[in-house]
PDB file of C-alpha atoms in Angstrom:
ATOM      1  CA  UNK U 188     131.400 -76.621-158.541  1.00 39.00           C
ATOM      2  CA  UNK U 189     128.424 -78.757-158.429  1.00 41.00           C
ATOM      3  CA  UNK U 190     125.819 -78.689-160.959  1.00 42.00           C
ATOM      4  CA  UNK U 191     122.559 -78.544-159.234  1.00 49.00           C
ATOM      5  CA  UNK U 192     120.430 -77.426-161.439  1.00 57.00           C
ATOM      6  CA  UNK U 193     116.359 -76.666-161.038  1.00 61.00           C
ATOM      7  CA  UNK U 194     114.849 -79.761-158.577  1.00 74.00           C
ATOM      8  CA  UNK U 195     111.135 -79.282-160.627  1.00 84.00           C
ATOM      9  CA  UNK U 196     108.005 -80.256-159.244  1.00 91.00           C
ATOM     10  CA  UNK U 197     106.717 -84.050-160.502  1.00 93.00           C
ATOM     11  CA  UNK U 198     103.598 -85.620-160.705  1.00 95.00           C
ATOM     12  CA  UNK U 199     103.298 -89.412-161.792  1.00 96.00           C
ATOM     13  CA  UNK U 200      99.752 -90.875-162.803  1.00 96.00           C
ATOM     14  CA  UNK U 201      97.971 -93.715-164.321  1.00 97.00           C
ATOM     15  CA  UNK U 202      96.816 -93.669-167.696  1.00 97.00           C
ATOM     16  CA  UNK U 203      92.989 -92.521-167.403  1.00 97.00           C
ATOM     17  CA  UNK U 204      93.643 -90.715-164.253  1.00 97.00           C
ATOM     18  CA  UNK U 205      92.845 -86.713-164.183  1.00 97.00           C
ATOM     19  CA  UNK U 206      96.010 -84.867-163.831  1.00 97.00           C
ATOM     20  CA  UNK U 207      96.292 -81.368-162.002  1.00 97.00           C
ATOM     21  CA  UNK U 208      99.382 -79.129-162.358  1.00 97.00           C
ATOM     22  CA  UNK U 209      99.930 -76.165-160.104  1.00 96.00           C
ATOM     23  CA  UNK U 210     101.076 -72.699-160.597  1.00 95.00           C
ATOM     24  CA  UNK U 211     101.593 -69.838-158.634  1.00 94.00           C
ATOM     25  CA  UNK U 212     103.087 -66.437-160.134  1.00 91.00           C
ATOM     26  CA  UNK U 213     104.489 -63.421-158.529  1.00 89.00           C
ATOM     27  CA  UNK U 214     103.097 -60.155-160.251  1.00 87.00           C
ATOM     28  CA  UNK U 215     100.035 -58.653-159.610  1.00 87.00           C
ATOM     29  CA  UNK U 216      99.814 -56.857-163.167  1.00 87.00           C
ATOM     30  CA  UNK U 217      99.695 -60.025-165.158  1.00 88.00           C
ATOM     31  CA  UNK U 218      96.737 -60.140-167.141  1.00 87.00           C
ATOM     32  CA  UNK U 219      97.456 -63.036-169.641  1.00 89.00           C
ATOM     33  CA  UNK U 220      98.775 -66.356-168.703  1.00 92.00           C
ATOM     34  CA  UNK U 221      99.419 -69.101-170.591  1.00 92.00           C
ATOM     35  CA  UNK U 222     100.609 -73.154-170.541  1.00 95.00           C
ATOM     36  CA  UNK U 223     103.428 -74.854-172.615  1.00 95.00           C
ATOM     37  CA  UNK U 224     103.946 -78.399-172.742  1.00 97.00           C
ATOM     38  CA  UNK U 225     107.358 -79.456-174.051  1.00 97.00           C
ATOM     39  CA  UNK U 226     108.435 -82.833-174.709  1.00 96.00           C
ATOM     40  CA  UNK U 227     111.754 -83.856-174.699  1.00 93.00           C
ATOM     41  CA  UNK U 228     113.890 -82.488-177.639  1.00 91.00           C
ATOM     42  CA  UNK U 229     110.961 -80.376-178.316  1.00 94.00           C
ATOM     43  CA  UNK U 230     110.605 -76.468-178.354  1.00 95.00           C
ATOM     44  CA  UNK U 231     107.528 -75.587-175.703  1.00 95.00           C
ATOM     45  CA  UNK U 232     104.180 -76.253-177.404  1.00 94.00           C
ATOM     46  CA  UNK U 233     100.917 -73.829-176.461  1.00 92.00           C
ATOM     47  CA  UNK U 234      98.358 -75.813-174.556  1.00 95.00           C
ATOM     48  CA  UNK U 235      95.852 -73.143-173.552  1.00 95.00           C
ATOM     49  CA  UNK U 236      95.329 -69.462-172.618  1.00 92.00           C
ATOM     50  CA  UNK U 237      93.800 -67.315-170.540  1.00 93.00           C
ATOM     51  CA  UNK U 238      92.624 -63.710-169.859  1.00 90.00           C
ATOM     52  CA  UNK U 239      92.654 -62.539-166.575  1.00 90.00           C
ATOM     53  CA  UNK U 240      89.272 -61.300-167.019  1.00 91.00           C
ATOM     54  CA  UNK U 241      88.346 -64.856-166.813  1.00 93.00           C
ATOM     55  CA  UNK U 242      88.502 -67.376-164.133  1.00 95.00           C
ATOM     56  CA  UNK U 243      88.024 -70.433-166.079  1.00 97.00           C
ATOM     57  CA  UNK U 244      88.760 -71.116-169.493  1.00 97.00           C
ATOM     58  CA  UNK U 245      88.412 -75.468-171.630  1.00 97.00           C
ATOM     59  CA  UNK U 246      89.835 -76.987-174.127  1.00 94.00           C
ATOM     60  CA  UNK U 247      90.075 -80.155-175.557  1.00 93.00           C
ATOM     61  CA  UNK U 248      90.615 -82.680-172.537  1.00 96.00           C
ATOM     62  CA  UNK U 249      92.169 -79.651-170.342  1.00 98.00           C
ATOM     63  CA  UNK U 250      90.748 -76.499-168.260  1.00 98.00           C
ATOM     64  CA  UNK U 251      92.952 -73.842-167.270  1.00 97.00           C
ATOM     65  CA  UNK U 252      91.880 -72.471-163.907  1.00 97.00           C
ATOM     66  CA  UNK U 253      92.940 -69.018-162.877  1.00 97.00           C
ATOM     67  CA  UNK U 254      92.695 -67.426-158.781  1.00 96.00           C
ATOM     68  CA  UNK U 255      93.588 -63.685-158.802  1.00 93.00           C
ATOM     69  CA  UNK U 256      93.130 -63.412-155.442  1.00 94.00           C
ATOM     70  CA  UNK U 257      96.027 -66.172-154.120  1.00 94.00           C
ATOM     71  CA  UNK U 258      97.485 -65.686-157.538  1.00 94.00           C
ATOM     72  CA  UNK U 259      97.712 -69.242-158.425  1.00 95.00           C
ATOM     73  CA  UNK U 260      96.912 -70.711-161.910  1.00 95.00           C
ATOM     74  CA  UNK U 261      96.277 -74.676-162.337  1.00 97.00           C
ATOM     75  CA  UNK U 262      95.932 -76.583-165.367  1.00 97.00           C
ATOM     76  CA  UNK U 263      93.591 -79.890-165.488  1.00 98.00           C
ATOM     77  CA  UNK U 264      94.297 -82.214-167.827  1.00 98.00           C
ATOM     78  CA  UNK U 265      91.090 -85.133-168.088  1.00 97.00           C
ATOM     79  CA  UNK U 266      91.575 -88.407-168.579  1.00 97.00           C
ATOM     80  CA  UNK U 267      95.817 -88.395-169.054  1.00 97.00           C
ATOM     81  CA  UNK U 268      97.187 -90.731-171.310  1.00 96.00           C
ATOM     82  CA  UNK U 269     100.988 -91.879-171.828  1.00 96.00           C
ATOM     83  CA  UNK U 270     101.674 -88.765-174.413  1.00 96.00           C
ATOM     84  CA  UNK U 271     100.892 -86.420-172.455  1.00 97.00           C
ATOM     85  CA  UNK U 272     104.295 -86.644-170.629  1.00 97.00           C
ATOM     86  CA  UNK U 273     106.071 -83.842-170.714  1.00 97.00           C
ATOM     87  CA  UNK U 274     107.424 -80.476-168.888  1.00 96.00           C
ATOM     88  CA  UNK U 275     104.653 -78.268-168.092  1.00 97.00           C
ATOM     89  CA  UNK U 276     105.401 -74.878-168.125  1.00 95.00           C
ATOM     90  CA  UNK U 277     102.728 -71.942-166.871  1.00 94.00           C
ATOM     91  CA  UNK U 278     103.877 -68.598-168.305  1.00 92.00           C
ATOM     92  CA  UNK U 279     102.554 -64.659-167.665  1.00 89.00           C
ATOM     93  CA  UNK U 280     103.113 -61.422-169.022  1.00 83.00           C
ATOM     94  CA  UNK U 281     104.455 -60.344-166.490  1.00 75.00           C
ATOM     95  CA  UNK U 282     102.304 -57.250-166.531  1.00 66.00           C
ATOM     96  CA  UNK U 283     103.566 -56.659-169.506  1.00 66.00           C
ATOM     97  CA  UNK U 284     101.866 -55.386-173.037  1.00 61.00           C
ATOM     98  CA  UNK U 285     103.188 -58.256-175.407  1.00 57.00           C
ATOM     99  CA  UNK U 286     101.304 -61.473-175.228  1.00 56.00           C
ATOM    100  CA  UNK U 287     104.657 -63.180-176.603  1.00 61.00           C
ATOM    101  CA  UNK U 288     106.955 -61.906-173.862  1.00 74.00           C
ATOM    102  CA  UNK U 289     106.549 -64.426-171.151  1.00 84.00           C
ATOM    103  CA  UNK U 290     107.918 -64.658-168.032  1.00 87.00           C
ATOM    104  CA  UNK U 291     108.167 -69.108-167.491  1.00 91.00           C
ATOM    105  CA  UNK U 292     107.196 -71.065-164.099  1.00 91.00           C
ATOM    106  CA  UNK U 293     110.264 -73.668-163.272  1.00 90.00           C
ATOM    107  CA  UNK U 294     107.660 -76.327-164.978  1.00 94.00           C
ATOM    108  CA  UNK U 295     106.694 -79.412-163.816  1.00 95.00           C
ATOM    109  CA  UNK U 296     107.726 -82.903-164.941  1.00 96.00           C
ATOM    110  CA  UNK U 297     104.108 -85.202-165.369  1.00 97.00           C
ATOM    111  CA  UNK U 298     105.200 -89.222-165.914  1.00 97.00           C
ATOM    112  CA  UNK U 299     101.914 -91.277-167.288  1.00 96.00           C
ATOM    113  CA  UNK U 300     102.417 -94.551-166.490  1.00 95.00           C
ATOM    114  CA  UNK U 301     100.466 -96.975-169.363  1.00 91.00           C
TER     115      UNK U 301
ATOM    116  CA  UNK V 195     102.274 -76.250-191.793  1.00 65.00           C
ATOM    117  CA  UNK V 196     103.423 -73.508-190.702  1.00 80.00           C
ATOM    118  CA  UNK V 197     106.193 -73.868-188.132  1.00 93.00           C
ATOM    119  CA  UNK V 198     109.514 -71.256-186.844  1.00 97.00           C
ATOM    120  CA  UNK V 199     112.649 -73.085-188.196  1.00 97.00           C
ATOM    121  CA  UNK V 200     115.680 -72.782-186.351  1.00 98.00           C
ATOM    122  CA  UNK V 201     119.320 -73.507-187.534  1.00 98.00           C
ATOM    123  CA  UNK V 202     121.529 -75.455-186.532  1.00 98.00           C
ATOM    124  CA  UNK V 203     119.771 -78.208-184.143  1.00 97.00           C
ATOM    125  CA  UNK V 204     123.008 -78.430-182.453  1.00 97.00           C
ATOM    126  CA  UNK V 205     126.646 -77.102-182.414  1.00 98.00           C
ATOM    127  CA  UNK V 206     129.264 -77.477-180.615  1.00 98.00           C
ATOM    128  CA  UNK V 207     131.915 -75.039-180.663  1.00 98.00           C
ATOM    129  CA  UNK V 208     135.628 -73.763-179.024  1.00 97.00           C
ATOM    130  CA  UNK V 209     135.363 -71.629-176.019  1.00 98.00           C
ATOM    131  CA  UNK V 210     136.557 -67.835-177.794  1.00 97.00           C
ATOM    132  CA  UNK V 211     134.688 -69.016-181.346  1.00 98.00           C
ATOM    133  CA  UNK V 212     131.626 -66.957-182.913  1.00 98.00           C
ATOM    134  CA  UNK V 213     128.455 -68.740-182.458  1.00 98.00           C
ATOM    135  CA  UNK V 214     125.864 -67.514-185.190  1.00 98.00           C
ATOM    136  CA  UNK V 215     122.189 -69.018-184.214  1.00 98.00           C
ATOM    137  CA  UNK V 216     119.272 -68.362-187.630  1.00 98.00           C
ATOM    138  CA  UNK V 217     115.545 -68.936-187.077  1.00 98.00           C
ATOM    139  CA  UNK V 218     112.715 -68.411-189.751  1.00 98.00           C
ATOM    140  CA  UNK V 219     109.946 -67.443-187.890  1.00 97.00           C
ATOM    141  CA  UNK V 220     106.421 -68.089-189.327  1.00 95.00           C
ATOM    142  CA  UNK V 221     105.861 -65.761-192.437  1.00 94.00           C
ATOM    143  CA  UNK V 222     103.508 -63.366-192.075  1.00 91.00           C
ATOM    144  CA  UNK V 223     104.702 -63.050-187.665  1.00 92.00           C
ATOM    145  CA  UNK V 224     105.388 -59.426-186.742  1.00 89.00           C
ATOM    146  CA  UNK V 225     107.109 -60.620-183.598  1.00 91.00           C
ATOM    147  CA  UNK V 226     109.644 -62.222-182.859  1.00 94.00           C
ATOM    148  CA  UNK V 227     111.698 -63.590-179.908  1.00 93.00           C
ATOM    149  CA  UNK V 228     114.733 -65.145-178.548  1.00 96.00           C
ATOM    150  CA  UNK V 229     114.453 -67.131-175.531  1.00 95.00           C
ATOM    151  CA  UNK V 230     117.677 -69.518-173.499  1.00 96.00           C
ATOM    152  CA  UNK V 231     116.935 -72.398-171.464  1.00 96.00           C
ATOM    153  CA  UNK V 232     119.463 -73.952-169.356  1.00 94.00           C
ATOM    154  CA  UNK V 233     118.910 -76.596-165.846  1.00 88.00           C
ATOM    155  CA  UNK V 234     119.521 -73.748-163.933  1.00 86.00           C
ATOM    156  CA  UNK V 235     117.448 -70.671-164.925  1.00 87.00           C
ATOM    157  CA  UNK V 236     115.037 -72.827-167.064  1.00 90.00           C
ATOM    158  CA  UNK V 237     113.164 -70.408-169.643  1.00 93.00           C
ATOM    159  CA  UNK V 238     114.642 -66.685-170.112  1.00 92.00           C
ATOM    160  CA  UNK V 239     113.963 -64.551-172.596  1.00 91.00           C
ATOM    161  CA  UNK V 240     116.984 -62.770-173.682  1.00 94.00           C
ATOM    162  CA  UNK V 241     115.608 -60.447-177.063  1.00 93.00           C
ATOM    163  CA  UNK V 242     111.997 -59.168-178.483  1.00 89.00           C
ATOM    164  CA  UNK V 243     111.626 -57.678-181.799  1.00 92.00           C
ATOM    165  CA  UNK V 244     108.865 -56.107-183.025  1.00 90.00           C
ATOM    166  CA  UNK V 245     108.581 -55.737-186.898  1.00 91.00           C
ATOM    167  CA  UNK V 246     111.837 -56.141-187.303  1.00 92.00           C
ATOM    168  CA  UNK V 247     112.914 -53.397-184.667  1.00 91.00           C
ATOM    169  CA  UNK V 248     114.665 -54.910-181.511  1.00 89.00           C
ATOM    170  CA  UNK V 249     111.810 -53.981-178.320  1.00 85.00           C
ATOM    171  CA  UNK V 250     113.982 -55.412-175.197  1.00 83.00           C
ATOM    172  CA  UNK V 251     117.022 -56.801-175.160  1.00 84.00           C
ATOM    173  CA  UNK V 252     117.408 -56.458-171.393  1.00 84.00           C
ATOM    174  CA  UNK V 253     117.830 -60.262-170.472  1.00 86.00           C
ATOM    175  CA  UNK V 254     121.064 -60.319-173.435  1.00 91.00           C
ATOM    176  CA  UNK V 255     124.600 -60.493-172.242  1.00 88.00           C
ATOM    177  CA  UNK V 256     125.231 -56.941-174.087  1.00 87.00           C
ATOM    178  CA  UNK V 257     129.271 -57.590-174.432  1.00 93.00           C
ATOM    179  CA  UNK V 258     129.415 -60.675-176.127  1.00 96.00           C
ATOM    180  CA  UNK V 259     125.578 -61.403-177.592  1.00 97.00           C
ATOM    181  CA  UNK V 260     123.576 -59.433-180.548  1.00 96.00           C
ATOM    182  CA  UNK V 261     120.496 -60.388-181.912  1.00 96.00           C
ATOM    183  CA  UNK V 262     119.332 -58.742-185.494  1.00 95.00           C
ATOM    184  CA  UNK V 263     116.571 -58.918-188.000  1.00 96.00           C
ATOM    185  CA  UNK V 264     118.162 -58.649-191.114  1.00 94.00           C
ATOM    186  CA  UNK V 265     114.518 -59.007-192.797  1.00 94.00           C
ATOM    187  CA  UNK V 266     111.357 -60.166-192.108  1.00 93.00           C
ATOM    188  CA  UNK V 267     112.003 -63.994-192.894  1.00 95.00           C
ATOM    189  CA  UNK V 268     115.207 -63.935-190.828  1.00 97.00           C
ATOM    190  CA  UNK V 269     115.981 -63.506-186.994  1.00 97.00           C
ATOM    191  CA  UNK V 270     119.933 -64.263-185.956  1.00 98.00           C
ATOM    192  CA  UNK V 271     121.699 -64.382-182.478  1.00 98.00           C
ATOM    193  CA  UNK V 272     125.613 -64.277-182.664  1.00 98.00           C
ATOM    194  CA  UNK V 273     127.545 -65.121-178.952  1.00 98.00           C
ATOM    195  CA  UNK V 274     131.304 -63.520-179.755  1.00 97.00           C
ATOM    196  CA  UNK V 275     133.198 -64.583-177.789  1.00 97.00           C
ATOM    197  CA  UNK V 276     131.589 -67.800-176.403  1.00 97.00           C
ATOM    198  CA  UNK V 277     132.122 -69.278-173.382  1.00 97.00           C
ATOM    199  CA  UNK V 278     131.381 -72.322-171.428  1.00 97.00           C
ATOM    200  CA  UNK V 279     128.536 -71.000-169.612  1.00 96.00           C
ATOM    201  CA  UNK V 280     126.798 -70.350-172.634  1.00 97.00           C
ATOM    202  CA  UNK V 281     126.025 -73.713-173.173  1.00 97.00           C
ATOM    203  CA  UNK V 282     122.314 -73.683-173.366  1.00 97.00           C
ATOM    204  CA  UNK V 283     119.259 -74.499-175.655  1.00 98.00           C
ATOM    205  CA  UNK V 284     118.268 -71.281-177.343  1.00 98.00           C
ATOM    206  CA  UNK V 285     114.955 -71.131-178.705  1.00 97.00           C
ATOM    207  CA  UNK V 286     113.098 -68.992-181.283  1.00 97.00           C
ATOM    208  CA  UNK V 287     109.129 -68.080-180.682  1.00 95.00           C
ATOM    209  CA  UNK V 288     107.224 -65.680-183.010  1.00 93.00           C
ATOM    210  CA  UNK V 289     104.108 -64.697-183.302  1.00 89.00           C
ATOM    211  CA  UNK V 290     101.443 -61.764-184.401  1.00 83.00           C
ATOM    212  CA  UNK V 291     101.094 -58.966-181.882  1.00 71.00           C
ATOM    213  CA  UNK V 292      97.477 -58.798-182.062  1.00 62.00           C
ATOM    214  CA  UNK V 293      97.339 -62.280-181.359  1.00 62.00           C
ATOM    215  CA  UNK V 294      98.702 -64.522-178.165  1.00 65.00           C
ATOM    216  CA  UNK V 295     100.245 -67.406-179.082  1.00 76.00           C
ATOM    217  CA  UNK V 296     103.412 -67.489-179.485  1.00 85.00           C
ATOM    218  CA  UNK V 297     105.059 -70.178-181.514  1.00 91.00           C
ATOM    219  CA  UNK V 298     108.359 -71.575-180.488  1.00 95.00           C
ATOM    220  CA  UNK V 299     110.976 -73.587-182.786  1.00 97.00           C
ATOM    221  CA  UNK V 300     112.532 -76.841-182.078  1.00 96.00           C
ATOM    222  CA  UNK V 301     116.138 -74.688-180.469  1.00 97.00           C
ATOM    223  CA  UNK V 302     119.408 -75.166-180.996  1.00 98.00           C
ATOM    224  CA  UNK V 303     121.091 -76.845-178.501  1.00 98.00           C
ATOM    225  CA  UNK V 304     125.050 -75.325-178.120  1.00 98.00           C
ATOM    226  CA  UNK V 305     127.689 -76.876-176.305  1.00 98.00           C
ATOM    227  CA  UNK V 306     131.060 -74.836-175.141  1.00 98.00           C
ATOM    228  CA  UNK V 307     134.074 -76.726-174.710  1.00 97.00           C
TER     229      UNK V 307
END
């Protein structure tokens, strides 16, 4: 039969542009949620954390935003440039005790264009 | 630096043949896991150990996969029989269980004829 295979989200920006990548998860009893970048070839690569006791958490160039309420989870990335292209995954813990055993988003594909 | 090392980058094997996957996590990690990405499913996580003592296995085909520790520097998954469908990158991620992060390998990247 056909392969069809995940259709994931994209995003395509200029170099220098702010990026924003979207996440929404599905259980209420997460409590730690996390983004991966993974470049192609590349096992997934931590980006940033965050507790849900927290609603905002920086980094270097990106801020992980978290909404219990609407359950979303967004991850800003300032000023992109051409390496950050890559998968973005958003993970959680699925309510869960182990911060390692993640439940992954579909990820989203974000293009830089020089 | 410190990194999980996974062997072999790639394989391709005979639908029916053993598949042995190895991974050195980071030393000093107390957990360890085994996760499968494919186009279709994306990320799963298939096995979870926990010093060496398998935690959840529930996302593991239990007829034809295994995962062991056989010691602390040494985490294996073995497909027996293999089949097409297994065709897959299969990553290794370990990490401390007081800590978050979890660490993932480059994967091995199996192909089923």
């Amino acid at each position: 039969g056909e392969n069809v295979g995940l259709h994931l989200p994209t995003l395509s920006v200029q170099e220098g542009d702010n990026s924003i990548i979207n996440c929404a998860y599905s259980n209420s009893a997460s409590d730690y949620f996390i983004w991966y970048k993974q470049e192609s070839g590349k096992g997934p690569q931590f980006i940033i954390d965050i507790r849900s006791n927290m609603d905002k958490r920086q980094g270097q160039r990106v801020t992980v935003l978290l909404n219990k309420t609407v359950k979303h989870l967004s991850l800003q990335i300032a000023a992109t440039q051409p390496g950050d292209s890559a998968v973005y995954f958003c993970a959680d813990n699925a309510g869960g005790t182990s911060y390692g055993k993640l439940t992954f988003g579909q990820g989203t594909i974000l293009t830089v264009h020089p | 630096d410190a990194r999980v090392t996974q062997t072999p980058r790639h394989k391709v094997t005979e639908m029916g043949q053993e598949v042995t996957m190895r991974c050195q996590p980071i030393l000093g990690h107390n957990t360890v896991f085994w996760y499968r990405q494919t186009m279709m499913q994306g990320l799963e996580l298939l096995a979870y150990f926990r010093n060496r003592a398998p935690l959840d296995d529930s996302g593991m085909p239990k007829d034809r996969f295994s995962a062991e520790m056989p010691d602390a520097t040494l985490a294996t998954l073995k497909i027996q029989p293999s089949e097409p469908r297994d065709s897959a990158v299969y990553f290794c991620a370990s990490g401390l269980l007081q800590e978050t992060e979890a660490f993932f390998g480059q994967g091995t990247r199996l192909t089923v004829v």
